Coordinates of C-alpha atoms in Angstrom, one line a residue:
M14 CA 0.0 0.0 0.0
R15 CA 1.4 3.3 -1.1
I16 CA 0.7 6.6 0.7
Y17 CA 0.2 9.7 -1.4
K18 CA 0.8 13.1 0.1
E19 CA 1.2 16.6 -1.3
C20 CA 4.4 18.5 -1.8
L21 CA 4.9 21.0 1.0
H22 CA 5.8 23.8 -1.5
C23 CA 3.6 23.4 -4.6
G24 CA 0.9 21.1 -3.3
K25 CA 1.3 18.5 -6.1
E26 CA 0.6 14.9 -5.3
L27 CA 3.7 13.0 -4.3
K28 CA 4.4 9.5 -5.6
G29 CA 7.2 7.2 -4.4
R30 CA 8.7 6.9 -0.9
T31 CA 6.3 7.3 2.0
D32 CA 8.5 9.8 3.7
K33 CA 8.9 12.1 0.6
K34 CA 8.0 15.7 1.3
F35 CA 8.8 17.5 -2.0
C36 CA 8.3 16.6 -5.6
D37 CA 11.8 17.9 -6.7
P38 CA 14.9 19.7 -5.5
Q39 CA 13.5 23.1 -6.7
C40 CA 10.4 22.7 -4.5
K41 CA 12.6 21.8 -1.5
S42 CA 14.8 24.8 -2.1
G43 CA 11.8 27.1 -2.6
Y44 CA 10.1 25.9 0.6
Q45 CA 13.3 26.4 2.6
Y46 CA 13.7 29.9 1.1
Q47 CA 10.2 30.9 2.0
K48 CA 10.5 29.5 5.5
E49 CA 13.7 31.4 6.2
K50 CA 12.3 34.6 4.7
Q51 CA 9.6 34.5 7.3
N52 CA 12.1 34.5 10.2
P53 CA 13.4 37.8 11.4
E54 CA 16.9 38.6 10.4
R55 CA 19.4 37.5 13.1
F56 CA 21.5 40.2 14.8
Y57 CA 24.7 38.7 13.6
N58 CA 23.5 38.7 10.0
K59 CA 22.5 42.4 10.2
V60 CA 25.9 43.4 11.6
D61 CA 27.8 41.3 9.0
N62 CA 25.7 42.6 6.1
Q63 CA 26.2 46.2 7.2
L64 CA 30.0 45.7 7.6
K65 CA 30.1 44.2 4.1
L66 CA 28.1 47.1 2.7
N67 CA 30.3 49.7 4.4
R68 CA 33.4 48.0 3.0
K69 CA 31.9 48.0 -0.5
I70 CA 30.9 51.7 -0.3
L71 CA 34.3 52.7 1.1
K72 CA 36.1 50.8 -1.6
E73 CA 33.9 52.3 -4.3
F74 CA 34.5 55.9 -3.2
N75 CA 38.2 55.5 -2.3
K76 CA 39.9 55.1 -5.7
G77 CA 42.9 57.4 -4.9
G78 CA 44.2 56.0 -1.6
K79 CA 43.2 59.1 0.4
V80 CA 39.9 60.8 -0.6
T81 CA 37.5 63.3 1.0
V82 CA 33.8 62.6 0.5
R83 CA 30.7 64.4 1.8
A84 CA 28.9 62.4 4.5
E85 CA 25.6 62.7 2.8
V86 CA 26.9 61.0 -0.4
L87 CA 28.1 58.0 1.7
N88 CA 24.9 57.9 3.8
E89 CA 22.7 57.9 0.7
S90 CA 24.6 54.8 -0.5
G91 CA 23.6 53.0 2.7
F92 CA 26.9 53.7 4.7
N93 CA 26.5 53.5 8.5
S94 CA 29.5 54.8 10.5
N95 CA 28.4 52.9 13.6
F96 CA 29.6 49.7 12.1
F97 CA 33.3 49.1 11.9
T98 CA 35.8 46.3 12.5
H99 CA 38.7 48.1 14.1
Y100 CA 40.4 51.5 14.5
W101 CA 43.8 53.1 14.1
K102 CA 45.1 56.3 15.9
N103 CA 47.6 58.4 14.0
S104 CA 50.4 60.5 15.5
K105 CA 48.1 63.6 15.5
G106 CA 45.6 61.8 17.7
D107 CA 43.0 61.3 14.9
V108 CA 41.1 58.0 15.2
Y109 CA 40.3 56.3 11.9
L110 CA 37.6 53.6 12.0
F111 CA 37.9 50.7 9.6
A112 CA 35.6 48.4 7.7
Y113 CA 38.1 45.7 7.1
E114 CA 40.9 47.4 5.1
Y115 CA 39.1 50.6 4.3
G116 CA 39.1 53.4 6.9
F117 CA 37.2 56.6 7.4
L118 CA 37.5 59.7 9.7
K119 CA 34.5 62.0 10.2
R120 CA 35.3 65.8 9.9
T121 CA 33.2 68.9 9.8
E122 CA 34.4 71.7 7.6
N123 CA 32.4 74.9 7.3
T124 CA 29.3 73.1 8.8
V125 CA 29.6 70.4 6.1
E126 CA 30.1 66.8 7.4
K127 CA 32.7 64.9 5.4
Y128 CA 34.6 61.7 5.6
I129 CA 38.3 61.3 4.9
L130 CA 38.7 57.8 3.4
I131 CA 42.0 55.9 3.6
Q132 CA 43.2 52.4 2.9
W133 CA 45.0 50.2 5.5
Q134 CA 48.8 50.4 5.2
D135 CA 51.5 48.1 6.7
Y136 CA 53.0 50.9 8.9
M137 CA 49.6 51.2 10.7
E138 CA 50.2 47.9 12.5
K139 CA 52.8 49.4 14.8

């Protein structure tokens, strides 16, 4: 005697093994995707995603090694200065925050907020 059930994703009638839940790998993948999509994003994933986005944005805008960019331009791209991986303090006392190998320092010049963007250098390890 064979038991017929329905696919958990598409609802088609299943034939074959009695413990079968999906009609094909695509339905299994689609079901798992929908199920995960309903779960709230985990804190770790939010932080990791923002760090990756910050790095991507800093890399995109820092083509010259050291660049100054208006804060509003970075912020409109999705940049969030509250997320960084480490920091470096230069000899002047300025603290650069880094998203992996790309760093930034917030400055205000004539009431305009700007970021000075740099890239990690070997001499910064000391």
